[in-house]
mmCIF file with all atom_site columns, C-alpha atoms in Angstrom:
data_model
loop_
_atom_site.group_PDB
_atom_site.id
_atom_site.type_symbol
_atom_site.label_atom_id
_atom_site.label_alt_id
_atom_site.label_comp_id
_atom_site.label_asym_id
_atom_site.label_entity_id
_atom_site.label_seq_id
_atom_site.pdbx_PDB_ins_code
_atom_site.Cartn_x
_atom_site.Cartn_y
_atom_site.Cartn_z
_atom_site.occupancy
_atom_site.B_iso_or_equiv
_atom_site.pdbx_formal_charge
_atom_site.auth_seq_id
_atom_site.auth_comp_id
_atom_site.auth_asym_id
_atom_site.auth_atom_id
_atom_site.pdbx_PDB_model_num
ATOM 1   C CA . ARG A 1 1   ? -18.074 -19.219 80.699 1.00 0.00 ? 1   ARG A CA 1
ATOM 2   C CA . SER A 1 2   ? -15.841 -16.179 80.998 1.00 0.00 ? 2   SER A CA 1
ATOM 3   C CA . ASP A 1 3   ? -18.495 -13.701 79.869 1.00 0.00 ? 3   ASP A CA 1
ATOM 4   C CA . TRP A 1 4   ? -18.400 -10.625 82.075 1.00 0.00 ? 4   TRP A CA 1
ATOM 5   C CA . LEU A 1 5   ? -22.114 -10.908 82.878 1.00 0.00 ? 5   LEU A CA 1
ATOM 6   C CA . TYR A 1 6   ? -22.414 -14.687 83.165 1.00 0.00 ? 6   TYR A CA 1
ATOM 7   C CA . ASP A 1 7   ? -22.583 -14.757 86.957 1.00 0.00 ? 7   ASP A CA 1
ATOM 8   C CA . THR A 1 8   ? -25.291 -12.095 87.026 1.00 0.00 ? 8   THR A CA 1
ATOM 9   C CA . PHE A 1 9   ? -27.667 -14.023 84.730 1.00 0.00 ? 9   PHE A CA 1
ATOM 10  C CA . THR A 1 10  ? -30.359 -16.316 86.049 1.00 0.00 ? 10  THR A CA 1
ATOM 11  C CA . SER A 1 11  ? -30.461 -19.856 84.670 1.00 0.00 ? 11  SER A CA 1
ATOM 12  C CA . THR A 1 12  ? -33.451 -18.845 82.551 1.00 0.00 ? 12  THR A CA 1
ATOM 13  C CA . GLU A 1 13  ? -31.555 -15.902 81.081 1.00 0.00 ? 13  GLU A CA 1
ATOM 14  C CA . ARG A 1 14  ? -28.513 -18.074 80.382 1.00 0.00 ? 14  ARG A CA 1
ATOM 15  C CA . ASP A 1 15  ? -30.656 -20.619 78.561 1.00 0.00 ? 15  ASP A CA 1
ATOM 16  C CA . MET A 1 16  ? -32.329 -17.868 76.543 1.00 0.00 ? 16  MET A CA 1
ATOM 17  C CA . VAL A 1 17  ? -28.963 -16.466 75.414 1.00 0.00 ? 17  VAL A CA 1
ATOM 18  C CA . LYS A 1 18  ? -27.525 -19.915 74.702 1.00 0.00 ? 18  LYS A CA 1
ATOM 19  C CA . ASN A 1 19  ? -30.572 -21.004 72.699 1.00 0.00 ? 19  ASN A CA 1
ATOM 20  C CA . ALA A 1 20  ? -30.497 -17.798 70.666 1.00 0.00 ? 20  ALA A CA 1
ATOM 21  C CA . ILE A 1 21  ? -26.821 -18.300 69.835 1.00 0.00 ? 21  ILE A CA 1
ATOM 22  C CA . VAL A 1 22  ? -27.458 -21.898 68.801 1.00 0.00 ? 22  VAL A CA 1
ATOM 23  C CA . LYS A 1 23  ? -30.670 -21.352 66.836 1.00 0.00 ? 23  LYS A CA 1
ATOM 24  C CA . LEU A 1 24  ? -30.074 -17.967 65.232 1.00 0.00 ? 24  LEU A CA 1
ATOM 25  C CA . GLY A 1 25  ? -26.304 -18.198 64.896 1.00 0.00 ? 25  GLY A CA 1
ATOM 26  C CA . LEU A 1 26  ? -24.605 -21.571 64.848 1.00 0.00 ? 26  LEU A CA 1
ATOM 27  C CA . SER A 1 27  ? -27.347 -23.754 63.375 1.00 0.00 ? 27  SER A CA 1
ATOM 28  C CA . ALA A 1 28  ? -28.016 -21.183 60.671 1.00 0.00 ? 28  ALA A CA 1
ATOM 29  C CA . ALA A 1 29  ? -24.274 -20.942 59.986 1.00 0.00 ? 29  ALA A CA 1
ATOM 30  C CA . LEU A 1 30  ? -23.891 -24.688 59.547 1.00 0.00 ? 30  LEU A CA 1
ATOM 31  C CA . THR A 1 31  ? -26.683 -24.650 56.989 1.00 0.00 ? 31  THR A CA 1
ATOM 32  C CA . ALA A 1 32  ? -25.002 -21.711 55.253 1.00 0.00 ? 32  ALA A CA 1
ATOM 33  C CA . PHE A 1 33  ? -21.689 -23.585 55.129 1.00 0.00 ? 33  PHE A CA 1
ATOM 34  C CA . HIS A 1 34  ? -23.349 -26.592 53.511 1.00 0.00 ? 34  HIS A CA 1
ATOM 35  C CA . GLU A 1 35  ? -24.976 -24.306 50.942 1.00 0.00 ? 35  GLU A CA 1
ATOM 36  C CA . ASP A 1 36  ? -21.641 -22.526 50.401 1.00 0.00 ? 36  ASP A CA 1
ATOM 37  C CA . VAL A 1 37  ? -23.151 -19.057 50.811 1.00 0.00 ? 37  VAL A CA 1
ATOM 38  C CA . TRP A 1 38  ? -21.176 -16.213 49.272 1.00 0.00 ? 38  TRP A CA 1
ATOM 39  C CA . TRP A 1 39  ? -19.940 -14.597 52.509 1.00 0.00 ? 39  TRP A CA 1
ATOM 40  C CA . HIS A 1 40  ? -18.293 -17.831 53.627 1.00 0.00 ? 40  HIS A CA 1
ATOM 41  C CA . ARG A 1 41  ? -15.589 -17.329 50.993 1.00 0.00 ? 41  ARG A CA 1
ATOM 42  C CA . ASP A 1 42  ? -15.826 -13.551 50.606 1.00 0.00 ? 42  ASP A CA 1
ATOM 43  C CA . ILE A 1 43  ? -12.506 -11.699 50.744 1.00 0.00 ? 43  ILE A CA 1
ATOM 44  C CA . TYR A 1 44  ? -13.739 -8.550  52.474 1.00 0.00 ? 44  TYR A CA 1
ATOM 45  C CA . ASN A 1 45  ? -15.455 -7.370  55.667 1.00 0.00 ? 45  ASN A CA 1
ATOM 46  C CA . TRP A 1 46  ? -18.571 -9.562  55.397 1.00 0.00 ? 46  TRP A CA 1
ATOM 47  C CA . ASN A 1 47  ? -16.428 -12.620 55.878 1.00 0.00 ? 47  ASN A CA 1
ATOM 48  C CA . LEU A 1 48  ? -14.469 -11.399 58.876 1.00 0.00 ? 48  LEU A CA 1
ATOM 49  C CA . VAL A 1 49  ? -17.427 -9.821  60.657 1.00 0.00 ? 49  VAL A CA 1
ATOM 50  C CA . THR A 1 50  ? -19.609 -12.918 60.272 1.00 0.00 ? 50  THR A CA 1
ATOM 51  C CA . HIS A 1 51  ? -16.986 -15.558 60.970 1.00 0.00 ? 51  HIS A CA 1
ATOM 52  C CA . SER A 1 52  ? -15.542 -13.696 63.954 1.00 0.00 ? 52  SER A CA 1
ATOM 53  C CA . GLY A 1 53  ? -18.985 -13.582 65.537 1.00 0.00 ? 53  GLY A CA 1
ATOM 54  C CA . LEU A 1 54  ? -19.510 -17.280 64.858 1.00 0.00 ? 54  LEU A CA 1
ATOM 55  C CA . VAL A 1 55  ? -16.182 -18.186 66.434 1.00 0.00 ? 55  VAL A CA 1
ATOM 56  C CA . MET A 1 56  ? -17.118 -16.253 69.566 1.00 0.00 ? 56  MET A CA 1
ATOM 57  C CA . GLY A 1 57  ? -20.591 -17.799 69.596 1.00 0.00 ? 57  GLY A CA 1
ATOM 58  C CA . SER A 1 58  ? -19.022 -21.246 69.326 1.00 0.00 ? 58  SER A CA 1
ATOM 59  C CA . LEU A 1 59  ? -16.771 -20.547 72.288 1.00 0.00 ? 59  LEU A CA 1
ATOM 60  C CA . ALA A 1 60  ? -19.746 -19.345 74.314 1.00 0.00 ? 60  ALA A CA 1
ATOM 61  C CA . VAL A 1 61  ? -21.789 -22.548 73.969 1.00 0.00 ? 61  VAL A CA 1
ATOM 62  C CA . ALA A 1 62  ? -19.092 -25.200 73.448 1.00 0.00 ? 62  ALA A CA 1
ATOM 63  C CA . GLU A 1 63  ? -19.541 -26.641 76.929 1.00 0.00 ? 63  GLU A CA 1
ATOM 64  C CA . ASP A 1 64  ? -23.234 -27.260 76.292 1.00 0.00 ? 64  ASP A CA 1
ATOM 65  C CA . ASP A 1 65  ? -23.263 -28.171 72.587 1.00 0.00 ? 65  ASP A CA 1
ATOM 66  C CA . TYR A 1 66  ? -19.744 -29.210 71.657 1.00 0.00 ? 66  TYR A CA 1
ATOM 67  C CA . SER A 1 67  ? -20.663 -31.069 68.474 1.00 0.00 ? 67  SER A CA 1
ATOM 68  C CA . LEU A 1 68  ? -22.342 -28.100 66.825 1.00 0.00 ? 68  LEU A CA 1
ATOM 69  C CA . ALA A 1 69  ? -19.928 -25.544 68.246 1.00 0.00 ? 69  ALA A CA 1
ATOM 70  C CA . SER A 1 70  ? -16.841 -27.432 67.051 1.00 0.00 ? 70  SER A CA 1
ATOM 71  C CA . LYS A 1 71  ? -18.175 -27.734 63.497 1.00 0.00 ? 71  LYS A CA 1
ATOM 72  C CA . VAL A 1 72  ? -18.979 -24.032 63.252 1.00 0.00 ? 72  VAL A CA 1
ATOM 73  C CA . PHE A 1 73  ? -15.740 -23.087 65.008 1.00 0.00 ? 73  PHE A CA 1
ATOM 74  C CA . THR A 1 74  ? -13.657 -25.058 62.514 1.00 0.00 ? 74  THR A CA 1
ATOM 75  C CA . GLY A 1 75  ? -15.681 -23.867 59.521 1.00 0.00 ? 75  GLY A CA 1
ATOM 76  C CA . SER A 1 76  ? -15.389 -20.227 60.546 1.00 0.00 ? 76  SER A CA 1
ATOM 77  C CA . LEU A 1 77  ? -11.652 -20.333 61.183 1.00 0.00 ? 77  LEU A CA 1
ATOM 78  C CA . GLU A 1 78  ? -11.240 -21.926 57.770 1.00 0.00 ? 78  GLU A CA 1
ATOM 79  C CA . GLY A 1 79  ? -13.587 -19.367 56.204 1.00 0.00 ? 79  GLY A CA 1
ATOM 80  C CA . MET A 1 80  ? -11.598 -16.453 57.624 1.00 0.00 ? 80  MET A CA 1
ATOM 81  C CA . GLN A 1 81  ? -8.579  -17.607 55.642 1.00 0.00 ? 81  GLN A CA 1
ATOM 82  C CA . HIS A 1 82  ? -10.258 -16.294 52.492 1.00 0.00 ? 82  HIS A CA 1
ATOM 83  C CA . ALA A 1 83  ? -10.396 -12.723 53.809 1.00 0.00 ? 83  ALA A CA 1
ATOM 84  C CA . LEU A 1 84  ? -7.400  -12.351 56.115 1.00 0.00 ? 84  LEU A CA 1
ATOM 85  C CA . PRO A 1 85  ? -4.983  -12.199 53.136 1.00 0.00 ? 85  PRO A CA 1
ATOM 86  C CA . SER A 1 86  ? -6.730  -8.982  52.056 1.00 0.00 ? 86  SER A CA 1
ATOM 87  C CA . PHE A 1 87  ? -4.563  -7.185  54.650 1.00 0.00 ? 87  PHE A CA 1
ATOM 88  C CA . GLN A 1 88  ? -1.444  -8.194  52.739 1.00 0.00 ? 88  GLN A CA 1
ATOM 89  C CA . PRO A 1 89  ? 1.163   -6.974  52.256 1.00 0.00 ? 89  PRO A CA 1
ATOM 90  C CA . GLN A 1 90  ? 1.088   -3.706  54.231 1.00 0.00 ? 90  GLN A CA 1
ATOM 91  C CA . GLY A 1 91  ? -2.180  -3.556  56.143 1.00 0.00 ? 91  GLY A CA 1
ATOM 92  C CA . VAL A 1 92  ? -4.084  -1.590  53.495 1.00 0.00 ? 92  VAL A CA 1
ATOM 93  C CA . TRP A 1 93  ? -7.775  -2.452  53.332 1.00 0.00 ? 93  TRP A CA 1
ATOM 94  C CA . PRO A 1 94  ? -9.303  -2.127  49.837 1.00 0.00 ? 94  PRO A CA 1
ATOM 95  C CA . GLU A 1 95  ? -12.747 -1.058  51.106 1.00 0.00 ? 95  GLU A CA 1
ATOM 96  C CA . GLY A 1 96  ? -11.496 2.122   52.786 1.00 0.00 ? 96  GLY A CA 1
ATOM 97  C CA . SER A 1 97  ? -11.014 3.191   56.392 1.00 0.00 ? 97  SER A CA 1
ATOM 98  C CA . ASN A 1 98  ? -14.510 2.540   57.768 1.00 0.00 ? 98  ASN A CA 1
ATOM 99  C CA . TYR A 1 99  ? -14.602 -1.065  56.650 1.00 0.00 ? 99  TYR A CA 1
ATOM 100 C CA . LEU A 1 100 ? -11.013 -1.514  57.760 1.00 0.00 ? 100 LEU A CA 1
ATOM 101 C CA . SER A 1 101 ? -12.189 -0.459  61.209 1.00 0.00 ? 101 SER A CA 1
ATOM 102 C CA . TYR A 1 102 ? -15.308 -2.640  61.049 1.00 0.00 ? 102 TYR A CA 1
ATOM 103 C CA . ALA A 1 103 ? -13.411 -5.714  59.908 1.00 0.00 ? 103 ALA A CA 1
ATOM 104 C CA . LEU A 1 104 ? -10.607 -5.239  62.433 1.00 0.00 ? 104 LEU A CA 1
ATOM 105 C CA . GLU A 1 105 ? -12.954 -4.573  65.355 1.00 0.00 ? 105 GLU A CA 1
ATOM 106 C CA . ASN A 1 106 ? -14.353 -8.048  64.839 1.00 0.00 ? 106 ASN A CA 1
ATOM 107 C CA . VAL A 1 107 ? -10.991 -9.676  64.152 1.00 0.00 ? 107 VAL A CA 1
ATOM 108 C CA . VAL A 1 108 ? -9.424  -8.297  67.341 1.00 0.00 ? 108 VAL A CA 1
ATOM 109 C CA . ARG A 1 109 ? -12.435 -9.301  69.452 1.00 0.00 ? 109 ARG A CA 1
ATOM 110 C CA . CYS A 1 110 ? -12.251 -12.783 67.956 1.00 0.00 ? 110 CYS A CA 1
ATOM 111 C CA . SER A 1 111 ? -8.505  -12.958 68.615 1.00 0.00 ? 111 SER A CA 1
ATOM 112 C CA . ALA A 1 112 ? -8.937  -11.752 72.201 1.00 0.00 ? 112 ALA A CA 1
ATOM 113 C CA . ALA A 1 113 ? -11.740 -14.256 72.847 1.00 0.00 ? 113 ALA A CA 1
ATOM 114 C CA . LEU A 1 114 ? -9.574  -17.087 71.538 1.00 0.00 ? 114 LEU A CA 1
ATOM 115 C CA . PHE A 1 115 ? -6.602  -16.045 73.661 1.00 0.00 ? 115 PHE A CA 1
ATOM 116 C CA . THR A 1 116 ? -8.812  -15.735 76.734 1.00 0.00 ? 116 THR A CA 1
ATOM 117 C CA . SER A 1 117 ? -10.528 -19.092 76.216 1.00 0.00 ? 117 SER A CA 1
ATOM 118 C CA . LEU A 1 118 ? -7.860  -21.248 74.589 1.00 0.00 ? 118 LEU A CA 1
ATOM 119 C CA . LYS A 1 119 ? -4.585  -19.375 75.190 1.00 0.00 ? 119 LYS A CA 1
ATOM 120 C CA . HIS A 1 120 ? -3.929  -18.966 71.447 1.00 0.00 ? 120 HIS A CA 1
ATOM 121 C CA . ASP A 1 121 ? -5.825  -17.569 68.474 1.00 0.00 ? 121 ASP A CA 1
ATOM 122 C CA . TYR A 1 122 ? -4.814  -20.004 65.713 1.00 0.00 ? 122 TYR A CA 1
ATOM 123 C CA . GLY A 1 123 ? -2.701  -17.319 64.074 1.00 0.00 ? 123 GLY A CA 1
ATOM 124 C CA . VAL A 1 124 ? -5.595  -14.953 63.366 1.00 0.00 ? 124 VAL A CA 1
ATOM 125 C CA . ILE A 1 125 ? -3.945  -11.759 64.596 1.00 0.00 ? 125 ILE A CA 1
ATOM 126 C CA . GLU A 1 126 ? -0.590  -12.747 63.104 1.00 0.00 ? 126 GLU A CA 1
ATOM 127 C CA . SER A 1 127 ? -1.985  -12.886 59.570 1.00 0.00 ? 127 SER A CA 1
ATOM 128 C CA . LYS A 1 128 ? 0.377   -10.965 57.334 1.00 0.00 ? 128 LYS A CA 1
ATOM 129 C CA . GLY A 1 129 ? -0.375  -7.255  57.158 1.00 0.00 ? 129 GLY A CA 1
ATOM 130 C CA . ILE A 1 130 ? -2.520  -6.929  60.289 1.00 0.00 ? 130 ILE A CA 1
ATOM 131 C CA . ASP A 1 131 ? 0.471   -5.710  62.291 1.00 0.00 ? 131 ASP A CA 1
ATOM 132 C CA . LEU A 1 132 ? 0.759   -2.801  59.830 1.00 0.00 ? 132 LEU A CA 1
ATOM 133 C CA . ALA A 1 133 ? -2.950  -1.962  59.574 1.00 0.00 ? 133 ALA A CA 1
ATOM 134 C CA . GLY A 1 134 ? -2.685  0.604   62.362 1.00 0.00 ? 134 GLY A CA 1
ATOM 135 C CA . TYR A 1 135 ? -0.171  2.596   60.330 1.00 0.00 ? 135 TYR A CA 1
ATOM 136 C CA . TYR A 1 136 ? -2.585  2.598   57.408 1.00 0.00 ? 136 TYR A CA 1
ATOM 137 C CA . ALA A 1 137 ? -5.254  4.095   59.682 1.00 0.00 ? 137 ALA A CA 1
ATOM 138 C CA . LEU A 1 138 ? -2.796  6.694   61.005 1.00 0.00 ? 138 LEU A CA 1
ATOM 139 C CA . HIS A 1 139 ? -1.627  7.691   57.535 1.00 0.00 ? 139 HIS A CA 1
ATOM 140 C CA . LEU A 1 140 ? -5.210  8.296   56.443 1.00 0.00 ? 140 LEU A CA 1
ATOM 141 C CA . THR A 1 141 ? -5.886  10.587  59.427 1.00 0.00 ? 141 THR A CA 1
ATOM 142 C CA . GLY A 1 142 ? -5.241  14.316  59.129 1.00 0.00 ? 142 GLY A CA 1
ATOM 143 C CA . PRO A 1 143 ? -4.387  16.869  61.862 1.00 0.00 ? 143 PRO A CA 1
ATOM 144 C CA . SER A 1 144 ? -8.073  17.745  62.226 1.00 0.00 ? 144 SER A CA 1
ATOM 145 C CA . PHE A 1 145 ? -8.828  14.094  63.107 1.00 0.00 ? 145 PHE A CA 1
ATOM 146 C CA . THR A 1 146 ? -10.788 13.541  59.944 1.00 0.00 ? 146 THR A CA 1
ATOM 147 C CA . VAL A 1 147 ? -9.952  10.649  57.670 1.00 0.00 ? 147 VAL A CA 1
ATOM 148 C CA . PHE A 1 148 ? -9.359  10.609  53.928 1.00 0.00 ? 148 PHE A CA 1
ATOM 149 C CA . ASP A 1 149 ? -12.644 9.016   52.938 1.00 0.00 ? 149 ASP A CA 1
ATOM 150 C CA . TRP A 1 150 ? -11.755 7.185   49.757 1.00 0.00 ? 150 TRP A CA 1
ATOM 151 C CA . ALA A 1 151 ? -13.732 4.086   48.711 1.00 0.00 ? 151 ALA A CA 1
ATOM 152 C CA . ASP A 1 152 ? -16.885 3.300   50.700 1.00 0.00 ? 152 ASP A CA 1
ATOM 153 C CA . ALA A 1 153 ? -16.014 5.424   53.728 1.00 0.00 ? 153 ALA A CA 1
ATOM 154 C CA . HIS A 1 154 ? -16.878 8.433   55.875 1.00 0.00 ? 154 HIS A CA 1
ATOM 155 C CA . PRO A 1 155 ? -14.326 10.916  57.269 1.00 0.00 ? 155 PRO A CA 1
ATOM 156 C CA . GLU A 1 156 ? -14.476 9.584   60.827 1.00 0.00 ? 156 GLU A CA 1
ATOM 157 C CA . LEU A 1 157 ? -11.698 8.098   62.924 1.00 0.00 ? 157 LEU A CA 1
ATOM 158 C CA . PRO A 1 158 ? -11.167 4.335   62.906 1.00 0.00 ? 158 PRO A CA 1
ATOM 159 C CA . SER A 1 159 ? -11.888 2.336   66.045 1.00 0.00 ? 159 SER A CA 1
ATOM 160 C CA . THR A 1 160 ? -9.830  3.294   69.068 1.00 0.00 ? 160 THR A CA 1
ATOM 161 C CA . GLU A 1 161 ? -10.147 -0.207  70.536 1.00 0.00 ? 161 GLU A CA 1
ATOM 162 C CA . VAL A 1 162 ? -8.441  -1.675  67.468 1.00 0.00 ? 162 VAL A CA 1
ATOM 163 C CA . MET A 1 163 ? -5.426  0.583   67.997 1.00 0.00 ? 163 MET A CA 1
ATOM 164 C CA . ALA A 1 164 ? -5.367  -0.380  71.664 1.00 0.00 ? 164 ALA A CA 1
ATOM 165 C CA . TYR A 1 165 ? -5.363  -4.123  70.953 1.00 0.00 ? 165 TYR A CA 1
ATOM 166 C CA . LEU A 1 166 ? -2.809  -3.920  68.157 1.00 0.00 ? 166 LEU A CA 1
ATOM 167 C CA . GLY A 1 167 ? -0.582  -1.847  70.429 1.00 0.00 ? 167 GLY A CA 1
ATOM 168 C CA . VAL A 1 168 ? -0.674  -4.473  73.174 1.00 0.00 ? 168 VAL A CA 1
ATOM 169 C CA . VAL A 1 169 ? -0.399  -7.574  70.989 1.00 0.00 ? 169 VAL A CA 1
ATOM 170 C CA . PHE A 1 170 ? 2.420   -6.249  68.803 1.00 0.00 ? 170 PHE A CA 1
ATOM 171 C CA . LYS A 1 171 ? 4.051   -4.227  71.591 1.00 0.00 ? 171 LYS A CA 1
ATOM 172 C CA . ASN A 1 172 ? 3.772   -1.184  69.354 1.00 0.00 ? 172 ASN A CA 1
ATOM 173 C CA . GLY A 1 173 ? 4.082   2.050   71.311 1.00 0.00 ? 173 GLY A CA 1
ATOM 174 C CA . VAL A 1 174 ? 2.986   4.126   68.310 1.00 0.00 ? 174 VAL A CA 1
ATOM 175 C CA . TYR A 1 175 ? -0.397  2.369   68.276 1.00 0.00 ? 175 TYR A CA 1
ATOM 176 C CA . SER A 1 176 ? -0.810  2.639   72.030 1.00 0.00 ? 176 SER A CA 1
ATOM 177 C CA . ALA A 1 177 ? 0.038   6.338   71.956 1.00 0.00 ? 177 ALA A CA 1
ATOM 178 C CA . ALA A 1 178 ? -2.370  6.917   69.072 1.00 0.00 ? 178 ALA A CA 1
ATOM 179 C CA . HIS A 1 179 ? -5.088  5.140   71.049 1.00 0.00 ? 179 HIS A CA 1
ATOM 180 C CA . ARG A 1 180 ? -4.670  7.481   74.002 1.00 0.00 ? 180 ARG A CA 1
ATOM 181 C CA . TRP A 1 181 ? -4.240  10.542  71.772 1.00 0.00 ? 181 TRP A CA 1
ATOM 182 C CA . TRP A 1 182 ? -7.384  9.917   69.747 1.00 0.00 ? 182 TRP A CA 1
ATOM 183 C CA . ILE A 1 183 ? -9.539  9.519   72.859 1.00 0.00 ? 183 ILE A CA 1
ATOM 184 C CA . GLN A 1 184 ? -8.045  12.558  74.588 1.00 0.00 ? 184 GLN A CA 1
ATOM 185 C CA . GLU A 1 185 ? -8.106  14.946  71.652 1.00 0.00 ? 185 GLU A CA 1
ATOM 186 C CA . THR A 1 186 ? -11.521 13.972  70.284 1.00 0.00 ? 186 THR A CA 1
ATOM 187 C CA . HIS A 1 187 ? -13.175 13.560  73.703 1.00 0.00 ? 187 HIS A CA 1
ATOM 188 C CA . ARG A 1 188 ? -14.472 10.139  72.788 1.00 0.00 ? 188 ARG A CA 1
ATOM 189 C CA . HIS A 1 189 ? -16.116 8.063   75.464 1.00 0.00 ? 189 HIS A CA 1
ATOM 190 C CA . ALA A 1 190 ? -13.863 5.117   76.226 1.00 0.00 ? 190 ALA A CA 1
ATOM 191 C CA . SER A 1 191 ? -15.411 1.679   75.873 1.00 0.00 ? 191 SER A CA 1
ATOM 192 C CA . ALA A 1 192 ? -14.757 -1.359  78.033 1.00 0.00 ? 192 ALA A CA 1
ATOM 193 C CA . TYR A 1 193 ? -12.344 -2.569  75.357 1.00 0.00 ? 193 TYR A CA 1
ATOM 194 C CA . ASP A 1 194 ? -10.420 0.711   75.538 1.00 0.00 ? 194 ASP A CA 1
ATOM 195 C CA . LEU A 1 195 ? -9.912  0.105   79.246 1.00 0.00 ? 195 LEU A CA 1
ATOM 196 C CA . VAL A 1 196 ? -9.043  -3.604  79.021 1.00 0.00 ? 196 VAL A CA 1
ATOM 197 C CA . TRP A 1 197 ? -6.463  -3.040  76.271 1.00 0.00 ? 197 TRP A CA 1
ATOM 198 C CA . PHE A 1 198 ? -5.109  0.278   77.561 1.00 0.00 ? 198 PHE A CA 1
ATOM 199 C CA . SER A 1 199 ? -1.329  0.653   77.536 1.00 0.00 ? 199 SER A CA 1
ATOM 200 C CA . ALA A 1 200 ? 0.825   3.529   78.770 1.00 0.00 ? 200 ALA A CA 1
ATOM 201 C CA . ASN A 1 201 ? 3.640   2.589   76.371 1.00 0.00 ? 201 ASN A CA 1
ATOM 202 C CA . GLY A 1 202 ? 4.688   4.911   73.584 1.00 0.00 ? 202 GLY A CA 1
#
């Protein structure tokens, strides 16, 4: 119950959110696992985006529905193992920069939620290649702050929050400096994640 808005919700609002997570997320996911849907074992962004959300949903309702939450939690962590190796060996993402950003946004939020709730993330963020993914994003970015848009991508900067989190977790001053630089030079509006994971290192 560490959600930033939890204490501001009424009991009715909390029940509405919890029931939506259970009905539309976790229960549907358990059915999908049993049917072995394609994204459960996908090796690209669909896997990581979906499973990361399910892990966080499981954490959110575990106190109220532990049986369901634990099954989805375990299934999603296992499912992520099919896609996390796609970062190997050097952090390059085969779908291009936009889907690198999309996949990593969800992975870092999942990792942060696990660390906050359980004090460890089951090795998610330490999967081989993730520590180098920030360099891949930097190497694709030109001096005009546009990105080489190969594969299924647009020439827009990757997520700043990803660079912030990777900088903090891996104590990488290059990533932290890039995070600050991208926001300053492109006049992006900082998100809550940019503030929480801000570092002055680098």
